[in-house]
CSV table of C-alpha atoms and ligand atoms in Angstrom, one decimal:
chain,number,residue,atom,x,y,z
A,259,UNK,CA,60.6,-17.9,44.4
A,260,UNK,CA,62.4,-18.5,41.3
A,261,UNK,CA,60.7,-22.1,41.4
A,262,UNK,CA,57.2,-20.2,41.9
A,263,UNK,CA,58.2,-18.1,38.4
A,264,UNK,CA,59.4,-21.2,36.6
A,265,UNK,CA,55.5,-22.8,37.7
A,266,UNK,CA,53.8,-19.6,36.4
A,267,UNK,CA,55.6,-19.6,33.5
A,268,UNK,CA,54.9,-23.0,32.6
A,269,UNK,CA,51.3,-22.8,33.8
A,270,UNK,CA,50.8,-19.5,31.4
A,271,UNK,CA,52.2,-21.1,28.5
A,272,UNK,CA,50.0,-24.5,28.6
A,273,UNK,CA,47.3,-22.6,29.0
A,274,UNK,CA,47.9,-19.9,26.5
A,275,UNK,CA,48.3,-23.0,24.5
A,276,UNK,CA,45.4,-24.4,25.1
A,277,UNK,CA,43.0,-21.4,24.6
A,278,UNK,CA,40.6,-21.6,21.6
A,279,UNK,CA,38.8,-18.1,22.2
A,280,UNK,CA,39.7,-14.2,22.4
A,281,UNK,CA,37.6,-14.0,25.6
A,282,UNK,CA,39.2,-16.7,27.4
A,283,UNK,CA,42.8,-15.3,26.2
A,284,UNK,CA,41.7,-12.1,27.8
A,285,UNK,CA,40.9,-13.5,31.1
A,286,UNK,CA,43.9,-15.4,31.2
A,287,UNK,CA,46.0,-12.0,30.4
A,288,UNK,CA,44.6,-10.9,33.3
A,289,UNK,CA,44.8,-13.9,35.6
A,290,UNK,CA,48.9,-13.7,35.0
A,291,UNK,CA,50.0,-10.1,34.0
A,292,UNK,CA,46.9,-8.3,35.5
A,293,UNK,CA,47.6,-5.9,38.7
A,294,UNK,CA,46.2,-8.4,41.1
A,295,UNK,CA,47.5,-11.2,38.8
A,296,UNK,CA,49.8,-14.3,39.6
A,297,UNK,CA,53.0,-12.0,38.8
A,298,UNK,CA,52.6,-9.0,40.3
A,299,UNK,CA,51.5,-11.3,43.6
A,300,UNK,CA,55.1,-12.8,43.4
A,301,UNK,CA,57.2,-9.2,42.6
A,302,UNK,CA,55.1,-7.7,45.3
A,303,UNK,CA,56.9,-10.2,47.7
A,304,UNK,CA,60.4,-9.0,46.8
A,305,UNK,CA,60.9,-7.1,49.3
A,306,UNK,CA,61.7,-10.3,51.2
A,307,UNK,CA,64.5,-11.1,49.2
A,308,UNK,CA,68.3,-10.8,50.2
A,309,UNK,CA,70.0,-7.6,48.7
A,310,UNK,CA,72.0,-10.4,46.2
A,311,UNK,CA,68.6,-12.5,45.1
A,312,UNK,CA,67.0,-9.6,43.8
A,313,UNK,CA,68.7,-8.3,40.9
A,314,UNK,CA,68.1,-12.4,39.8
A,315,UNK,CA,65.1,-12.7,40.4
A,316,UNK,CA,63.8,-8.9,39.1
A,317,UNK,CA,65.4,-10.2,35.9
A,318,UNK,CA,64.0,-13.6,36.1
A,319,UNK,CA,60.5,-12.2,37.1
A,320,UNK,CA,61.1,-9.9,33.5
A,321,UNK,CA,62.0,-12.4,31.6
A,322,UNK,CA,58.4,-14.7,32.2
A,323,UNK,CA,56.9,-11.6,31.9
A,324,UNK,CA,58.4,-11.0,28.6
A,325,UNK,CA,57.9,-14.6,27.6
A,326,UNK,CA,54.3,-14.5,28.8
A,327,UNK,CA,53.3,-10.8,27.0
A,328,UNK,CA,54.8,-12.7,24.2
A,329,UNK,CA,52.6,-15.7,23.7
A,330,UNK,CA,49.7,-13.5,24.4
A,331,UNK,CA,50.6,-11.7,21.3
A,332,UNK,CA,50.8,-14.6,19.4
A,333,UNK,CA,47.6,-16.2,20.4
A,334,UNK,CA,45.7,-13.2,20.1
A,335,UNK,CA,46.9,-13.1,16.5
A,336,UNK,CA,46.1,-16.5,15.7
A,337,UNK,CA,42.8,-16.6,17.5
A,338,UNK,CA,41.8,-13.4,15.8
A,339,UNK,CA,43.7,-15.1,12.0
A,340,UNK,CA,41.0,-18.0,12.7
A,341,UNK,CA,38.1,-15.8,13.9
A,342,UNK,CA,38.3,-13.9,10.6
A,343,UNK,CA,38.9,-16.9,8.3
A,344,UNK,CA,35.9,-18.2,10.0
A,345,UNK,CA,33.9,-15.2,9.3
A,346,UNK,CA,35.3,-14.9,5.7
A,347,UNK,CA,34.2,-18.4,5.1
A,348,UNK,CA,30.5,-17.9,6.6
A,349,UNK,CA,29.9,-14.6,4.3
A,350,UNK,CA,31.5,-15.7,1.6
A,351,UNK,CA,30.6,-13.0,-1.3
A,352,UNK,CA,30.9,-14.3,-5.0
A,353,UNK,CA,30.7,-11.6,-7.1
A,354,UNK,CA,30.2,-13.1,-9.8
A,355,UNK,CA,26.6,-13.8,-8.8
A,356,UNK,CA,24.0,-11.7,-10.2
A,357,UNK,CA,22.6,-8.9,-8.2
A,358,UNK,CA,19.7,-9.0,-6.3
A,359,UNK,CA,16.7,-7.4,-8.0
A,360,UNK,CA,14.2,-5.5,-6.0
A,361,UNK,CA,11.0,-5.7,-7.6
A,362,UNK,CA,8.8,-2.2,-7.8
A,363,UNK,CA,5.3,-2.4,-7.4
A,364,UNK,CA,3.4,-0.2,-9.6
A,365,UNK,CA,-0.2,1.1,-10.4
A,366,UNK,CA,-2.9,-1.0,-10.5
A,367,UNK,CA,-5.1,-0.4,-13.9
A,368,UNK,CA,-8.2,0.3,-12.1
A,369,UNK,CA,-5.8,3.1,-10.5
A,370,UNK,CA,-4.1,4.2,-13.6
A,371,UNK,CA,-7.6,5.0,-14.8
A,372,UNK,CA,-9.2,6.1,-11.8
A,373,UNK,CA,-5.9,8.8,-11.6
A,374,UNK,CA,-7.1,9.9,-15.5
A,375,UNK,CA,-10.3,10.6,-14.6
A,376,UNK,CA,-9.7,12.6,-11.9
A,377,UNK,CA,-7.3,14.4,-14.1
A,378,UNK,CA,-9.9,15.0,-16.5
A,379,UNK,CA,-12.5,16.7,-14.0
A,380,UNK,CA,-10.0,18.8,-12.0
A,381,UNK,CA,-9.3,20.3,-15.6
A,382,UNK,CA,-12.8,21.3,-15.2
A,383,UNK,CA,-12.9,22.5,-12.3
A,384,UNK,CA,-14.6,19.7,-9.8
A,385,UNK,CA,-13.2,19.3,-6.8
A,386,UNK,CA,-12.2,15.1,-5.5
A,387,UNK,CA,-14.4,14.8,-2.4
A,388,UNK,CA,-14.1,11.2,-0.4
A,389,UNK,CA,-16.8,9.8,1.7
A,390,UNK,CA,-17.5,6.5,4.2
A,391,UNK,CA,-17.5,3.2,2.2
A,392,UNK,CA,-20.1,1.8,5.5
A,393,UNK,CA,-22.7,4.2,5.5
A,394,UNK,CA,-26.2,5.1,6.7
A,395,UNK,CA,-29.7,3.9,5.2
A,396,UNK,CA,-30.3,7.5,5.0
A,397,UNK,CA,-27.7,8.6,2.7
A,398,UNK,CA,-27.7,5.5,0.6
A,399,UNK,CA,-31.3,5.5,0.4
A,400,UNK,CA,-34.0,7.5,1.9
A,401,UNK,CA,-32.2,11.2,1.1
A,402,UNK,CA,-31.6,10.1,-2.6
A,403,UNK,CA,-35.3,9.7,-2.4
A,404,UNK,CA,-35.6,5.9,-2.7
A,405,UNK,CA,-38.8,4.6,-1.4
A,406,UNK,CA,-38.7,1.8,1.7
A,407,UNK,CA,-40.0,-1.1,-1.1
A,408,UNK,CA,-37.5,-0.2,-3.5
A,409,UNK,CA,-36.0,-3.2,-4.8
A,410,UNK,CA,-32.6,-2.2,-4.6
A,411,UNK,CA,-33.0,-2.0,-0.9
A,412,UNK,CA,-33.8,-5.6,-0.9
A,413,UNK,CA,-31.4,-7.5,1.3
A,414,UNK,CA,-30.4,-9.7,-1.9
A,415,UNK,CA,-29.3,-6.5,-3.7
A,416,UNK,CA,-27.3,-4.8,-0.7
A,417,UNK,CA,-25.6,-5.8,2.3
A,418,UNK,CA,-26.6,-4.9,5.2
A,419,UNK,CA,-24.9,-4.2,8.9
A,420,UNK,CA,-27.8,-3.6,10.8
A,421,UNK,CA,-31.3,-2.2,10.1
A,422,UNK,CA,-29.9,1.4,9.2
A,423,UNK,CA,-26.4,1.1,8.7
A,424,UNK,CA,-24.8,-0.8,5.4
A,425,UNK,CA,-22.7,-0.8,2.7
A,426,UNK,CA,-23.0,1.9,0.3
A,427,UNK,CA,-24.2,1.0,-2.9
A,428,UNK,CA,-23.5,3.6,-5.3
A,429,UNK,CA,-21.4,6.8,-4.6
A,430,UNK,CA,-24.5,8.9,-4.8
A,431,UNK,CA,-24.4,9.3,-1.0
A,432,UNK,CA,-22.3,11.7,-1.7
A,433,UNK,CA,-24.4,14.0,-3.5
A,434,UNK,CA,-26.2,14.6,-0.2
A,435,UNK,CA,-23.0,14.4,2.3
A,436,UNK,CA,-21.1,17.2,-0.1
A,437,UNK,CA,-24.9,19.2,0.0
A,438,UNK,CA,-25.3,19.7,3.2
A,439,UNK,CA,-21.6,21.0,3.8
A,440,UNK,CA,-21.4,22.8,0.7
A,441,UNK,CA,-23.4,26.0,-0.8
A,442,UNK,CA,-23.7,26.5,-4.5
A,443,UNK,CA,-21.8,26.4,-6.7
A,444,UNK,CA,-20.9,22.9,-6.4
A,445,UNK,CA,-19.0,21.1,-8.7
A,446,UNK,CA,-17.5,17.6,-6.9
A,447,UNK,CA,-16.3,14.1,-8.2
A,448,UNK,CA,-16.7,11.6,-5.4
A,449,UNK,CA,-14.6,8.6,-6.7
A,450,UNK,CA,-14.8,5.1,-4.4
A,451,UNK,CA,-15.6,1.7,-3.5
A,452,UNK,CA,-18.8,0.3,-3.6
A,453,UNK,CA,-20.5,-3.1,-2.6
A,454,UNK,CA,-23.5,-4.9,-3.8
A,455,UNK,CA,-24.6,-8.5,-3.1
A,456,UNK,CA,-24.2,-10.0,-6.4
A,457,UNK,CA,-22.3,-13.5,-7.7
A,458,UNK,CA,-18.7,-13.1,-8.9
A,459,UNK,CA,-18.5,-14.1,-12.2
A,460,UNK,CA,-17.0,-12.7,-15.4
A,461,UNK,CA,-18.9,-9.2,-15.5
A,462,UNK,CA,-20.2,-8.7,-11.6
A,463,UNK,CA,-18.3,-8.5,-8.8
A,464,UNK,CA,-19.7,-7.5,-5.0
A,465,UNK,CA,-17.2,-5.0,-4.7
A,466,UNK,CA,-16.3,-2.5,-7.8
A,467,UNK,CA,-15.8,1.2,-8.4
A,468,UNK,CA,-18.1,4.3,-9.1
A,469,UNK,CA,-17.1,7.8,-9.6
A,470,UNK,CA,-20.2,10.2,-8.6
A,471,UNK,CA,-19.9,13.4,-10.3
A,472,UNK,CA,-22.6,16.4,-9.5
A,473,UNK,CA,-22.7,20.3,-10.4
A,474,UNK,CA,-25.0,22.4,-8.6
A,475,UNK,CA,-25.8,26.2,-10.0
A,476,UNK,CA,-27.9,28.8,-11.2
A,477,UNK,CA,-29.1,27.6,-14.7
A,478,UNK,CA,-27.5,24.2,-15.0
A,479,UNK,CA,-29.3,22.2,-17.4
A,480,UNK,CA,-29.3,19.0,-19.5
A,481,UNK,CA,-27.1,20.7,-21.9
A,482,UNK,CA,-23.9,21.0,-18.7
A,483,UNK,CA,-24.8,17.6,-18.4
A,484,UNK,CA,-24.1,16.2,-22.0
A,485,UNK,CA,-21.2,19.0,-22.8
A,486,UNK,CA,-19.4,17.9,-19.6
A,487,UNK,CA,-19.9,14.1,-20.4
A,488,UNK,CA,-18.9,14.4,-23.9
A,489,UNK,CA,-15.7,16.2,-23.2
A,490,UNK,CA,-14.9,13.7,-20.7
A,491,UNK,CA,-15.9,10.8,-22.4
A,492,UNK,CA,-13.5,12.4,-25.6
A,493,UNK,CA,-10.7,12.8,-23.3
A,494,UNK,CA,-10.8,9.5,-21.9
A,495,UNK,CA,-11.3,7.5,-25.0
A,496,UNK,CA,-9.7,10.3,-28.0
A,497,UNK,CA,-11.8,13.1,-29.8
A,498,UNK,CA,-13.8,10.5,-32.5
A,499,UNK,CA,-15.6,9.1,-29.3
A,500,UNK,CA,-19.7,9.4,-29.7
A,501,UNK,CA,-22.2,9.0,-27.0
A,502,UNK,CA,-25.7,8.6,-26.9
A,503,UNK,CA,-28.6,9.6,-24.1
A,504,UNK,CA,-31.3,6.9,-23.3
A,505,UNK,CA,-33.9,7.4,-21.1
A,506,UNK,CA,-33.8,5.6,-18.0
A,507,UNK,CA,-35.1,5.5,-14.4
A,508,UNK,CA,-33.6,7.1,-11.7
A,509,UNK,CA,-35.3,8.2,-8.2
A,510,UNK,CA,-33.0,10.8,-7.5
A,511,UNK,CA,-32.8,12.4,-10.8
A,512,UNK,CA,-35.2,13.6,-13.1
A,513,UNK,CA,-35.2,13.6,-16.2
A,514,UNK,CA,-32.8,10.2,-16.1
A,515,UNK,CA,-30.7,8.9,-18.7
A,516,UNK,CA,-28.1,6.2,-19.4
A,517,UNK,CA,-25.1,7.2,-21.3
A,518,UNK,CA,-23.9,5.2,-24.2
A,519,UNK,CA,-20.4,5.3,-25.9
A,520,UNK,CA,-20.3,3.7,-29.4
A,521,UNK,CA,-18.5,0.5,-29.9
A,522,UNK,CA,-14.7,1.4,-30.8
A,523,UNK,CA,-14.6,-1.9,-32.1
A,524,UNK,CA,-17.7,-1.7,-34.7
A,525,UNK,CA,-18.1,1.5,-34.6
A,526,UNK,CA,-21.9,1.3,-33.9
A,527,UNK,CA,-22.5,-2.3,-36.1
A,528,UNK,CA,-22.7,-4.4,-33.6
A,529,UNK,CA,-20.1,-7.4,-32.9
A,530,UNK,CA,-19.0,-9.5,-29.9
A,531,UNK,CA,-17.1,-7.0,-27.9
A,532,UNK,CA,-21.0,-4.7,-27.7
A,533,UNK,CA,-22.9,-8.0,-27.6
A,534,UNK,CA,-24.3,-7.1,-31.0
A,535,UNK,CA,-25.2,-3.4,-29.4
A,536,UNK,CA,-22.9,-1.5,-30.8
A,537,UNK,CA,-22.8,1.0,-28.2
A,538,UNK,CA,-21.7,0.3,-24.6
A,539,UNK,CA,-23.0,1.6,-21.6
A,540,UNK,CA,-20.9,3.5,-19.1
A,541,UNK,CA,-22.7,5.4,-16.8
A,542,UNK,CA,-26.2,6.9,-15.4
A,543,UNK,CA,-27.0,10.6,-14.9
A,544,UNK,CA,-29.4,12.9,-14.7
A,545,UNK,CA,-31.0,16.2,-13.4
A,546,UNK,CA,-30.8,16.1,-9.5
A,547,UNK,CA,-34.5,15.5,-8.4
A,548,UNK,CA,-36.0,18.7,-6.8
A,549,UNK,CA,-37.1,16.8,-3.5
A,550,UNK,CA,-33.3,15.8,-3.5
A,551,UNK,CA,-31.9,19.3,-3.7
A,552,UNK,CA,-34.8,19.9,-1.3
A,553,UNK,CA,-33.8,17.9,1.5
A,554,UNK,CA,-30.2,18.8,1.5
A,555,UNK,CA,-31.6,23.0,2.1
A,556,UNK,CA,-31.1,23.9,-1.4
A,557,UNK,CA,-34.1,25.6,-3.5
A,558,UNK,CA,-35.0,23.6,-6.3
A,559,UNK,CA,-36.6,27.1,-7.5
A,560,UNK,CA,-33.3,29.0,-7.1
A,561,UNK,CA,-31.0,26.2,-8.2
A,562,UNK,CA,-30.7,23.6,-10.6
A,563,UNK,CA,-27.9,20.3,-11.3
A,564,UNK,CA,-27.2,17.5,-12.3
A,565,UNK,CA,-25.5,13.9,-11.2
A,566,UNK,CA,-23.3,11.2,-12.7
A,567,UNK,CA,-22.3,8.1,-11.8
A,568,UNK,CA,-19.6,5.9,-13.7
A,569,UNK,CA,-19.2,2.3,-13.3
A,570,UNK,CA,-14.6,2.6,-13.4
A,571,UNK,CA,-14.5,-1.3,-14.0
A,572,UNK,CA,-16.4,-1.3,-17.1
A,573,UNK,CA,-14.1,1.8,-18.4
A,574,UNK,CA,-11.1,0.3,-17.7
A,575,UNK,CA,-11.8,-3.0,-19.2
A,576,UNK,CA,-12.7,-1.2,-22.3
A,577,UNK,CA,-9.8,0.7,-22.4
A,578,UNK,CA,-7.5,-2.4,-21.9
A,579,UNK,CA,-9.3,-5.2,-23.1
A,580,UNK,CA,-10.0,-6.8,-20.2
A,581,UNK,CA,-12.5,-9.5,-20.6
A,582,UNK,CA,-13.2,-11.0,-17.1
A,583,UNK,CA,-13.4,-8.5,-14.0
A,584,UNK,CA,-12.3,-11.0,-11.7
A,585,UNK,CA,-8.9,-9.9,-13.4
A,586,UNK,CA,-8.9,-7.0,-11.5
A,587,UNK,CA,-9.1,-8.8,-7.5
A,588,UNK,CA,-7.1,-11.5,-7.5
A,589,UNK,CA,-4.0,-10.2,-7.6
A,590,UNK,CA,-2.0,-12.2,-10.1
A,591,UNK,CA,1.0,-10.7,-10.7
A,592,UNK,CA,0.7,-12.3,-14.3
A,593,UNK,CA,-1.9,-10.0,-14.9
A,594,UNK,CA,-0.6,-7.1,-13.1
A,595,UNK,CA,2.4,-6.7,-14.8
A,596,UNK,CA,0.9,-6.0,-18.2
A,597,UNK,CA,-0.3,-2.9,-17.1
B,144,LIG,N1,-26.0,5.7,-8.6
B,144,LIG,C1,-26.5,5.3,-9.9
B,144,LIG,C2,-26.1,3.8,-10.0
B,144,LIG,O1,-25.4,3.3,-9.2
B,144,LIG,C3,-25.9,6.0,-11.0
B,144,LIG,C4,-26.3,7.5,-11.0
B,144,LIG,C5,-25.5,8.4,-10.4
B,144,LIG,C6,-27.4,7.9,-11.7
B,144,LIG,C7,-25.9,9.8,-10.4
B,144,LIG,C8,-27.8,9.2,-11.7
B,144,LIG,C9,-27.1,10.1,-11.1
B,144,LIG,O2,-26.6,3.1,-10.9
């Protein structure tokens, strides 16, 4: 028996030894000291023993126990020494590096605009209604009372999905959506995405922004129409700002007009930024056609309005500068951050 120790003993220590991993230094704890280990097995037989062996071996038995509870201590500690130095070395911090910087994205200028003007209107008293960006030949088209050989319902103006569903090309569907949910008084901006099928270049782009406007009440006349757009127009671009109305065409208005803002660079002269104009144009409007009104429910007898649309792109590269509107899509942070 006291051989058997001596062998365990030795065994545990070359082992021990040998071990290059907390797991396997756990296992081997328990393979010698556990309570079905190697050691108990040989204590359990001392019952055997003569009444003078005993005491010798009980002490012998303690003393590879001792030994063995010993090295296990010590290994663990320089297993878990090396395990941390190993760690240490693989996350090594110097903190003298600079910080990382977590960039913040921020508004886009078409949105830092877009966010103005809505300011502007709610401080009129318009509510910000949102509609469907794919949208039906009806409210795109026929309700705004724009006849089947219309050129802008040519296939190269507007895309098309199928024979009555398509891309909206203006925002003025939403004069008739917000008419047949809503009873006068209506005052509504109806700011959003629209598509037409034109060539990118400098000044087009198949996807820009409108913001449809439209009142609808007792007695509204031309005169709501220029107050309101003047006062906007002065609080986008500062109180010295001076339109102009110019008679225009539109089917779903009547009288029409396009609405000029003179040229803050020439002040009405005429130079490069105008294109020798010396005013530029920012958005169509007019008196909501009768047949319109008519065809949401609405008495053109009773009640009267009128409608806006304005092109955001064309504001917003005034307002910045901004000479190519391709600027605006292509997301160079170059560009972006200037803003
Ligand atoms: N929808 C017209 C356009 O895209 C603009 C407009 C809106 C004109 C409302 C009159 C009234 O050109």
């Amino acid at each position: 028996m006291k051989q058997a120790l001596e062998q365990i003993k030795q065994a545990a220590i070359e082992q021990l030894e040998n071990c290059t991993d907390l797991k396997a230094l756990e296992e081997l704890k328990i393979k010698y000291l556990g309570k079905k280990g190697e050691l108990t097995a040989i204590l359990k037989q001392m019952g055997k023993l003569s009444k003078e062996e005993r005491p010798v071996i009980g002490q012998l038995a303690n003393e590879v126990r001792a030994t063995i509870e010993e090295e296990v201590k010590t290994r663990t500690e320089q297993l878990q020494q090396k395990a941390l130095e190993e760690q240490l070395k693989s996350e090594k911090i110097d903190v003298t590096m600079p910080g990382q910087t977590f960039e913040l994205g921020k508004k886009h200028p078409l949105t830092i605009v877009m966010d103005e003007v809505k300011q502007i209107f709610l401080g009129m008293g318009f509510d910000v209604v949102d509609g469907p960006e794919v949208e039906l030949d009806y409210y795109n088209f026929e309700a705004l009372n724009i006849p089947k050989d219309h050129p802008a319902r040519d296939t190269q103006d507007t895309f098309y999905i199928n024979d009555n569903v398509l891309l909206r090309t203006q925002t003025s569907p939403m004069q008739i959506r917000t008419m047949e949910q809503r009873k006068p008084p209506i005052r509504i901006i109806a700011p959003g995405r629209v598509y037409r099928s034109d060539a990118l270049d400098a000044t087009h782009s198949p996807v820009f922004h409108q913001i449809e406007g439209m009142v609808v009440d007792k007695n509204v006349t031309m005169a709501d129409l220029k107050g309101t757009l003047e006062l906007f127009i002065k609080s986008l671009y500062g109180e010295d700002s001076v339109i102009r109305l110019r008679p225009h065409h539109f089917p779903f208005t009547e009288p029409s007009a396009e609405i000029d803002v003179m040229c803050y660079n020439c002040h009405g002269k005429g130079c490069r930024l105008c294109k020798g104009e010396g005013w530029i144009e920012i958005l169509g409007a007019g008196m909501i056609h009768p047949k319109v009104l008519s065809v949401c429910g609405i008495d053109p007898e009773e009640y009267s309005g009128f409608a806006f649309g304005i092109g955001l792109e064309r504001i917003v590269m005034r307002r910045f500068a901004i000479d190519d509107i391709r600027l605006f899509f292509e997301n160079d942070k170059r560009f972006l951050d200037q803003f």
